[in-house]
Amino acid sequence: MSGNTVKLIKDRAAHSDGLGTHQNPVKHLGQDFEALRAQCLASSSLFKDETFPAAPSSLGYRELAPNSPATKGIVWKRPSEICPNPHFIVDGATRGDIRQGALGDCWLLAAIASLTLDQDILEKVVPENQSFEKQYAGIFHFQFWQYGEWVDVVVDDRLPTKNGNLVFVHSAEGDEFWSALLEKAYAKLTGSYEALTGGSTIEGFEDFTGGIAELYDLKKAPADLYQIIQKALKAESLLGCSIDITNAYETEDITSRKLVKGHAYSVTGAEEVDYRGRKVKLIRLRNPWGEVEWTGPWSDEAPEWNSVDPKVKAALDKQSDDGEFWMSFTDFLQEYSRLEICNLSPDTLTSKEQHKWEVTLFNGSWTRGSTAGGCQNYPNTYWTNPQFRLKLEEPDDDHDGAAHEPCCTVIIGLMQKNRRRQKKIGEDLLTIGYSLYQIPKEVEHQTDIHLDKKFFMTHKTAAQSGSYINLREVSSRLKLPVGNYLIVPSTFDPNKNGDFCLRVFSEKEAKSLEIGDVVKADPYEPQVTDKDISADFKNIFDKLDSQNKEMNAAELQITLNKLLAKRKDLRSSGFSLATCREIINLIDMDGTGTLSLVEFKTVWMKLQKYIEIYLKTDTDHSGTMDANEMRNALQDAGFTLSNKVQQCISQRYASKDLTINFDGFIAAMIRLETLFKMFQLMDVQKTGEIHLTLPEWLCSTLA
């Protein structure tokens, strides 16, 4: 089965009623938690997950590869083998339940810690009614957002241990296991525990909420950042921060004031206090390690608290060594490098109308030779990238634009898919970004074809995501005048394969669509009668051995290649037998598998048209065309195709160097004509859909 077929099946499933929502999540690897638990209970057995086994393969591929030093001595145990009385959650899930183990996934733990601050969100990720007592069968499940849909991930409760202790995340008391099992489910989703090493808290935030994140460089912090933080905390957004490192040796270095470099912290509070007659802005942070805390001003034992109202002090300063601490906002800006804020989606905040954003999501792909055009540095291919329209009609209620130019707030996020899972095969994050263009009125209604190279050479960007960067997602908050815009997501270099999702969060409803999602055909159809047959054509048929004077595929191949050889302007090694069979299949309407004289004349006239288009595209007369130029050739031939169809054509007909020779070009054109004709013949009611039995499907595709 081809990858395109699998994608088609998944796309259809995604459009089923409610599939991919919290209420009806996609079952990861087809595993149904309730059904599996019922089977285990009925057989009085504990669940063993063969899709993510208690084996070295689930640990990792490099540092945690099978037989590596780091994995020696690891034994997989169930919680009942680790402690006498295990619990899933005790007195609610709290930040104290999360202690980092021997895995560089502090980014994930910081996100989990923030998750515990909102019980409603937590219950979406960690479903209720799971325990080691009632209906225990060694099986648990968790829900994560993945590129536009919610996914339910099942795991067994066998966990990696050394010397009887959990190797990775664990609770402070050692008998609470929800966080360790959540980490395991996330590891399963990404392929292994090692795949979780290194990352941004943003990634965890988004996969726990379906929200969209913003990143702030604290050395270039906007003047109103403290208000932004307070507003975000009030809106129950998730916030994280970190200190950049200058080299790998600084990773997890501890500063003189006990802050950890290259380490992810959660932001959990922001309050102003009266201190010696003036207001001081404070911010509360949490280190998922638990025990390493800030020792500077406003830390747990700092003298500044002695000058604060005792009631305020009691409310704010917990005087505990749990990794949570206060510091001044001034010190925060000085000590930390970046802040991440995750704005929650309507799907997460179903009952809080005031927090809702309007959300639009597109899934797309960059494919070598068709839709992977690279950035603006490559003008010949940039225009072939996927293009999306955004129509902003209603300004924000509190917009700050001029009266004659009301503004709309949007957050646009471009996220590349599944790159963490691909680490084990050496695939790293792509360098990605997007640009925004204002669409002029003269092309506002042109939605069926891509805007071409000329458009991008003559129009400047209205906004950009910033510098291209190798992050899972790039996003930016924009204030745009009411109007029509074009979004072009791309990789920095052309011909880099990858899947992505593009999200637009807007304060008011925005109309969006993908350009070029229309599929239609109006190919050249020559009208030939007996009167149009010249003596030369009749002579060709007079030489055929066939009793009925009809041309078969082998004879067609010989004849066409002789005719092509006379064309000095066309560099071609001729037609393959397979292409000649495609040609006959298109024209042969009586089912003989051969061509009559009139049918052959029709073929030749079609080929003349396609030769004209090919020569126009093959500007350097090399005998091949660039696969990216196939889109123009298809348009000239009367085909309007979606990005997905363009990608299929490139994958099937382009060679490794992303060129298409003459035979491949003709084969593609003829195959397209055949498929359109077949569909139109079967779509008797002209509904745009056809229904086939299995034999009909096989006969039509094998023809």
PDB file of N, CA and C in Angstrom, residues 268-324:
ATOM      1  N   THR A 268       4.475  30.318  37.350  1.00  0.00           N
ATOM      2  CA  THR A 268       3.230  29.947  38.036  1.00  0.00           C
ATOM      3  C   THR A 268       2.509  31.108  38.698  1.00  0.00           C
ATOM      4  N   GLY A 269       3.100  32.306  38.695  1.00  0.00           N
ATOM      5  CA  GLY A 269       2.416  33.426  39.327  1.00  0.00           C
ATOM      6  C   GLY A 269       3.089  34.747  39.006  1.00  0.00           C
ATOM      7  N   ALA A 270       2.341  35.828  39.123  1.00  0.00           N
ATOM      8  CA  ALA A 270       2.875  37.187  38.933  1.00  0.00           C
ATOM      9  C   ALA A 270       2.053  38.138  39.791  1.00  0.00           C
ATOM     10  N   GLU A 271       2.680  38.724  40.808  1.00  0.00           N
ATOM     11  CA  GLU A 271       1.968  39.603  41.745  1.00  0.00           C
ATOM     12  C   GLU A 271       2.817  40.829  42.060  1.00  0.00           C
ATOM     13  N   GLU A 272       2.142  41.935  42.340  1.00  0.00           N
ATOM     14  CA  GLU A 272       2.826  43.146  42.788  1.00  0.00           C
ATOM     15  C   GLU A 272       2.653  43.284  44.292  1.00  0.00           C
ATOM     16  N   VAL A 273       3.724  43.672  45.001  1.00  0.00           N
ATOM     17  CA  VAL A 273       3.666  43.845  46.459  1.00  0.00           C
ATOM     18  C   VAL A 273       4.171  45.235  46.829  1.00  0.00           C
ATOM     19  N   ASP A 274       3.689  45.741  47.974  1.00  0.00           N
ATOM     20  CA  ASP A 274       4.195  47.000  48.521  1.00  0.00           C
ATOM     21  C   ASP A 274       5.466  46.709  49.301  1.00  0.00           C
ATOM     22  N   TYR A 275       6.542  47.386  48.907  1.00  0.00           N
ATOM     23  CA  TYR A 275       7.836  47.148  49.546  1.00  0.00           C
ATOM     24  C   TYR A 275       8.506  48.493  49.802  1.00  0.00           C
ATOM     25  N   ARG A 276       8.529  48.866  51.094  1.00  0.00           N
ATOM     26  CA  ARG A 276       9.174  50.116  51.501  1.00  0.00           C
ATOM     27  C   ARG A 276       8.665  51.308  50.703  1.00  0.00           C
ATOM     28  N   GLY A 277       7.334  51.378  50.578  1.00  0.00           N
ATOM     29  CA  GLY A 277       6.696  52.529  49.960  1.00  0.00           C
ATOM     30  C   GLY A 277       6.623  52.515  48.445  1.00  0.00           C
ATOM     31  N   ARG A 278       7.008  51.443  47.840  1.00  0.00           N
ATOM     32  CA  ARG A 278       6.910  51.366  46.375  1.00  0.00           C
ATOM     33  C   ARG A 278       6.408  49.989  45.955  1.00  0.00           C
ATOM     34  N   LYS A 279       5.874  49.936  44.735  1.00  0.00           N
ATOM     35  CA  LYS A 279       5.372  48.682  44.187  1.00  0.00           C
ATOM     36  C   LYS A 279       6.526  47.901  43.543  1.00  0.00           C
ATOM     37  N   VAL A 280       6.586  46.612  43.859  1.00  0.00           N
ATOM     38  CA  VAL A 280       7.599  45.746  43.254  1.00  0.00           C
ATOM     39  C   VAL A 280       6.886  44.610  42.527  1.00  0.00           C
ATOM     40  N   LYS A 281       7.260  44.436  41.285  1.00  0.00           N
ATOM     41  CA  LYS A 281       6.680  43.342  40.492  1.00  0.00           C
ATOM     42  C   LYS A 281       7.437  42.055  40.802  1.00  0.00           C
ATOM     43  N   LEU A 282       6.697  41.018  41.214  1.00  0.00           N
ATOM     44  CA  LEU A 282       7.286  39.712  41.500  1.00  0.00           C
ATOM     45  C   LEU A 282       6.754  38.673  40.513  1.00  0.00           C
ATOM     46  N   ILE A 283       7.544  37.651  40.301  1.00  0.00           N
ATOM     47  CA  ILE A 283       7.124  36.552  39.443  1.00  0.00           C
ATOM     48  C   ILE A 283       7.513  35.242  40.120  1.00  0.00           C
ATOM     49  N   ARG A 284       6.618  34.259  40.051  1.00  0.00           N
ATOM     50  CA  ARG A 284       6.874  32.973  40.703  1.00  0.00           C
ATOM     51  C   ARG A 284       7.214  31.921  39.639  1.00  0.00           C
ATOM     52  N   LEU A 285       8.275  31.158  39.922  1.00  0.00           N
ATOM     53  CA  LEU A 285       8.736  30.133  38.994  1.00  0.00           C
ATOM     54  C   LEU A 285       8.896  28.809  39.723  1.00  0.00           C
ATOM     55  N   ARG A 286       8.976  27.743  38.932  1.00  0.00           N
ATOM     56  CA  ARG A 286       9.175  26.426  39.521  1.00  0.00           C
ATOM     57  C   ARG A 286      10.179  25.623  38.712  1.00  0.00           C
ATOM     58  N   ASN A 287      11.144  25.033  39.428  1.00  0.00           N
ATOM     59  CA  ASN A 287      12.129  24.143  38.842  1.00  0.00           C
ATOM     60  C   ASN A 287      11.625  22.708  38.992  1.00  0.00           C
ATOM     61  N   PRO A 288      11.435  21.972  37.881  1.00  0.00           N
ATOM     62  CA  PRO A 288      10.902  20.606  38.003  1.00  0.00           C
ATOM     63  C   PRO A 288      11.838  19.656  38.755  1.00  0.00           C
ATOM     64  N   TRP A 289      13.120  20.045  38.935  1.00  0.00           N
ATOM     65  CA  TRP A 289      13.997  19.219  39.762  1.00  0.00           C
ATOM     66  C   TRP A 289      13.501  19.178  41.204  1.00  0.00           C
ATOM     67  N   GLY A 290      12.891  20.288  41.635  1.00  0.00           N
ATOM     68  CA  GLY A 290      12.318  20.317  42.982  1.00  0.00           C
ATOM     69  C   GLY A 290      13.177  20.973  44.032  1.00  0.00           C
ATOM     70  N   GLU A 291      14.460  20.631  44.101  1.00  0.00           N
ATOM     71  CA  GLU A 291      15.238  21.073  45.246  1.00  0.00           C
ATOM     72  C   GLU A 291      16.177  22.246  44.966  1.00  0.00           C
ATOM     73  N   VAL A 292      16.453  22.571  43.701  1.00  0.00           N
ATOM     74  CA  VAL A 292      17.386  23.656  43.381  1.00  0.00           C
ATOM     75  C   VAL A 292      16.595  24.931  43.130  1.00  0.00           C
ATOM     76  N   GLU A 293      16.759  25.927  44.025  1.00  0.00           N
ATOM     77  CA  GLU A 293      15.951  27.151  43.952  1.00  0.00           C
ATOM     78  C   GLU A 293      16.825  28.398  43.935  1.00  0.00           C
ATOM     79  N   TRP A 294      16.275  29.440  43.391  1.00  0.00           N
ATOM     80  CA  TRP A 294      16.866  30.783  43.370  1.00  0.00           C
ATOM     81  C   TRP A 294      17.182  31.228  44.800  1.00  0.00           C
ATOM     82  N   THR A 295      18.380  31.806  44.979  1.00  0.00           N
ATOM     83  CA  THR A 295      18.782  32.265  46.323  1.00  0.00           C
ATOM     84  C   THR A 295      18.965  33.767  46.389  1.00  0.00           C
ATOM     85  N   GLY A 296      18.596  34.477  45.333  1.00  0.00           N
ATOM     86  CA  GLY A 296      18.743  35.927  45.311  1.00  0.00           C
ATOM     87  C   GLY A 296      17.585  36.633  45.990  1.00  0.00           C
ATOM     88  N   PRO A 297      17.418  37.945  45.708  1.00  0.00           N
ATOM     89  CA  PRO A 297      16.319  38.718  46.318  1.00  0.00           C
ATOM     90  C   PRO A 297      14.958  38.076  46.080  1.00  0.00           C
ATOM     91  N   TRP A 298      14.142  38.076  47.133  1.00  0.00           N
ATOM     92  CA  TRP A 298      12.782  37.547  47.144  1.00  0.00           C
ATOM     93  C   TRP A 298      12.725  36.014  47.106  1.00  0.00           C
ATOM     94  N   SER A 299      13.868  35.359  47.320  1.00  0.00           N
ATOM     95  CA  SER A 299      13.856  33.907  47.461  1.00  0.00           C
ATOM     96  C   SER A 299      13.251  33.542  48.813  1.00  0.00           C
ATOM     97  N   ASP A 300      13.119  32.266  49.091  1.00  0.00           N
ATOM     98  CA  ASP A 300      12.397  31.813  50.290  1.00  0.00           C
ATOM     99  C   ASP A 300      12.906  32.446  51.579  1.00  0.00           C
ATOM    100  N   GLU A 301      14.211  32.570  51.731  1.00  0.00           N
ATOM    101  CA  GLU A 301      14.787  33.078  52.978  1.00  0.00           C
ATOM    102  C   GLU A 301      15.287  34.507  52.849  1.00  0.00           C
ATOM    103  N   ALA A 302      14.947  35.177  51.766  1.00  0.00           N
ATOM    104  CA  ALA A 302      15.489  36.511  51.516  1.00  0.00           C
ATOM    105  C   ALA A 302      14.944  37.537  52.505  1.00  0.00           C
ATOM    106  N   PRO A 303      15.760  38.527  52.896  1.00  0.00           N
ATOM    107  CA  PRO A 303      15.319  39.547  53.870  1.00  0.00           C
ATOM    108  C   PRO A 303      14.224  40.463  53.343  1.00  0.00           C
ATOM    109  N   GLU A 304      14.036  40.537  52.012  1.00  0.00           N
ATOM    110  CA  GLU A 304      13.004  41.429  51.464  1.00  0.00           C
ATOM    111  C   GLU A 304      11.626  41.124  52.035  1.00  0.00           C
ATOM    112  N   TRP A 305      11.372  39.858  52.346  1.00  0.00           N
ATOM    113  CA  TRP A 305      10.055  39.477  52.852  1.00  0.00           C
ATOM    114  C   TRP A 305       9.764  40.106  54.218  1.00  0.00           C
ATOM    115  N   ASN A 306      10.792  40.499  54.938  1.00  0.00           N
ATOM    116  CA  ASN A 306      10.583  41.112  56.260  1.00  0.00           C
ATOM    117  C   ASN A 306       9.949  42.490  56.159  1.00  0.00           C
ATOM    118  N   SER A 307       9.994  43.089  54.983  1.00  0.00           N
ATOM    119  CA  SER A 307       9.416  44.426  54.788  1.00  0.00           C
ATOM    120  C   SER A 307       8.088  44.376  54.049  1.00  0.00           C
ATOM    121  N   VAL A 308       7.497  43.197  54.004  1.00  0.00           N
ATOM    122  CA  VAL A 308       6.205  43.017  53.332  1.00  0.00           C
ATOM    123  C   VAL A 308       5.155  42.698  54.377  1.00  0.00           C
ATOM    124  N   ASP A 309       3.930  43.165  54.161  1.00  0.00           N
ATOM    125  CA  ASP A 309       2.823  42.881  55.075  1.00  0.00           C
ATOM    126  C   ASP A 309       2.781  41.381  55.370  1.00  0.00           C
ATOM    127  N   PRO A 310       2.738  40.983  56.645  1.00  0.00           N
ATOM    128  CA  PRO A 310       2.766  39.558  57.011  1.00  0.00           C
ATOM    129  C   PRO A 310       1.686  38.727  56.316  1.00  0.00           C
ATOM    130  N   LYS A 311       0.491  39.320  56.111  1.00  0.00           N
ATOM    131  CA  LYS A 311      -0.570  38.566  55.443  1.00  0.00           C
ATOM    132  C   LYS A 311      -0.222  38.302  53.974  1.00  0.00           C
ATOM    133  N   VAL A 312       0.361  39.323  53.346  1.00  0.00           N
ATOM    134  CA  VAL A 312       0.781  39.156  51.953  1.00  0.00           C
ATOM    135  C   VAL A 312       1.898  38.124  51.877  1.00  0.00           C
ATOM    136  N   LYS A 313       2.823  38.232  52.843  1.00  0.00           N
ATOM    137  CA  LYS A 313       3.931  37.282  52.888  1.00  0.00           C
ATOM    138  C   LYS A 313       3.419  35.852  53.054  1.00  0.00           C
ATOM    139  N   ALA A 314       2.452  35.680  53.937  1.00  0.00           N
ATOM    140  CA  ALA A 314       1.906  34.340  54.183  1.00  0.00           C
ATOM    141  C   ALA A 314       1.237  33.784  52.932  1.00  0.00           C
ATOM    142  N   ALA A 315       0.596  34.670  52.182  1.00  0.00           N
ATOM    143  CA  ALA A 315      -0.113  34.222  50.982  1.00  0.00           C
ATOM    144  C   ALA A 315       0.836  33.871  49.831  1.00  0.00           C
ATOM    145  N   LEU A 316       1.954  34.605  49.754  1.00  0.00           N
ATOM    146  CA  LEU A 316       2.837  34.451  48.605  1.00  0.00           C
ATOM    147  C   LEU A 316       4.062  33.579  48.850  1.00  0.00           C
ATOM    148  N   ASP A 317       4.614  33.684  50.059  1.00  0.00           N
ATOM    149  CA  ASP A 317       5.870  32.977  50.329  1.00  0.00           C
ATOM    150  C   ASP A 317       5.594  31.686  51.077  1.00  0.00           C
ATOM    151  N   LYS A 318       5.697  30.576  50.386  1.00  0.00           N
ATOM    152  CA  LYS A 318       5.352  29.288  50.992  1.00  0.00           C
ATOM    153  C   LYS A 318       6.465  28.749  51.881  1.00  0.00           C
ATOM    154  N   GLN A 319       7.645  29.371  51.837  1.00  0.00           N
ATOM    155  CA  GLN A 319       8.774  28.929  52.662  1.00  0.00           C
ATOM    156  C   GLN A 319       8.996  27.418  52.539  1.00  0.00           C
ATOM    157  N   SER A 320       9.002  26.915  51.311  1.00  0.00           N
ATOM    158  CA  SER A 320       9.186  25.472  51.123  1.00  0.00           C
ATOM    159  C   SER A 320      10.285  25.224  50.100  1.00  0.00           C
ATOM    160  N   ASP A 321      10.927  24.107  50.229  1.00  0.00           N
ATOM    161  CA  ASP A 321      12.017  23.742  49.341  1.00  0.00           C
ATOM    162  C   ASP A 321      11.520  22.767  48.285  1.00  0.00           C
ATOM    163  N   ASP A 322      10.473  23.194  47.553  1.00  0.00           N
ATOM    164  CA  ASP A 322       9.854  22.304  46.570  1.00  0.00           C
ATOM    165  C   ASP A 322      10.171  22.706  45.141  1.00  0.00           C
ATOM    166  N   GLY A 323      11.132  23.600  44.985  1.00  0.00           N
ATOM    167  CA  GLY A 323      11.515  24.036  43.648  1.00  0.00           C
ATOM    168  C   GLY A 323      10.758  25.250  43.163  1.00  0.00           C
ATOM    169  N   GLU A 324       9.798  25.746  43.947  1.00  0.00           N
ATOM    170  CA  GLU A 324       9.017  26.918  43.559  1.00  0.00           C
ATOM    171  C   GLU A 324       9.512  28.122  44.346  1.00  0.00           C
TER     172      GLU A 324
END
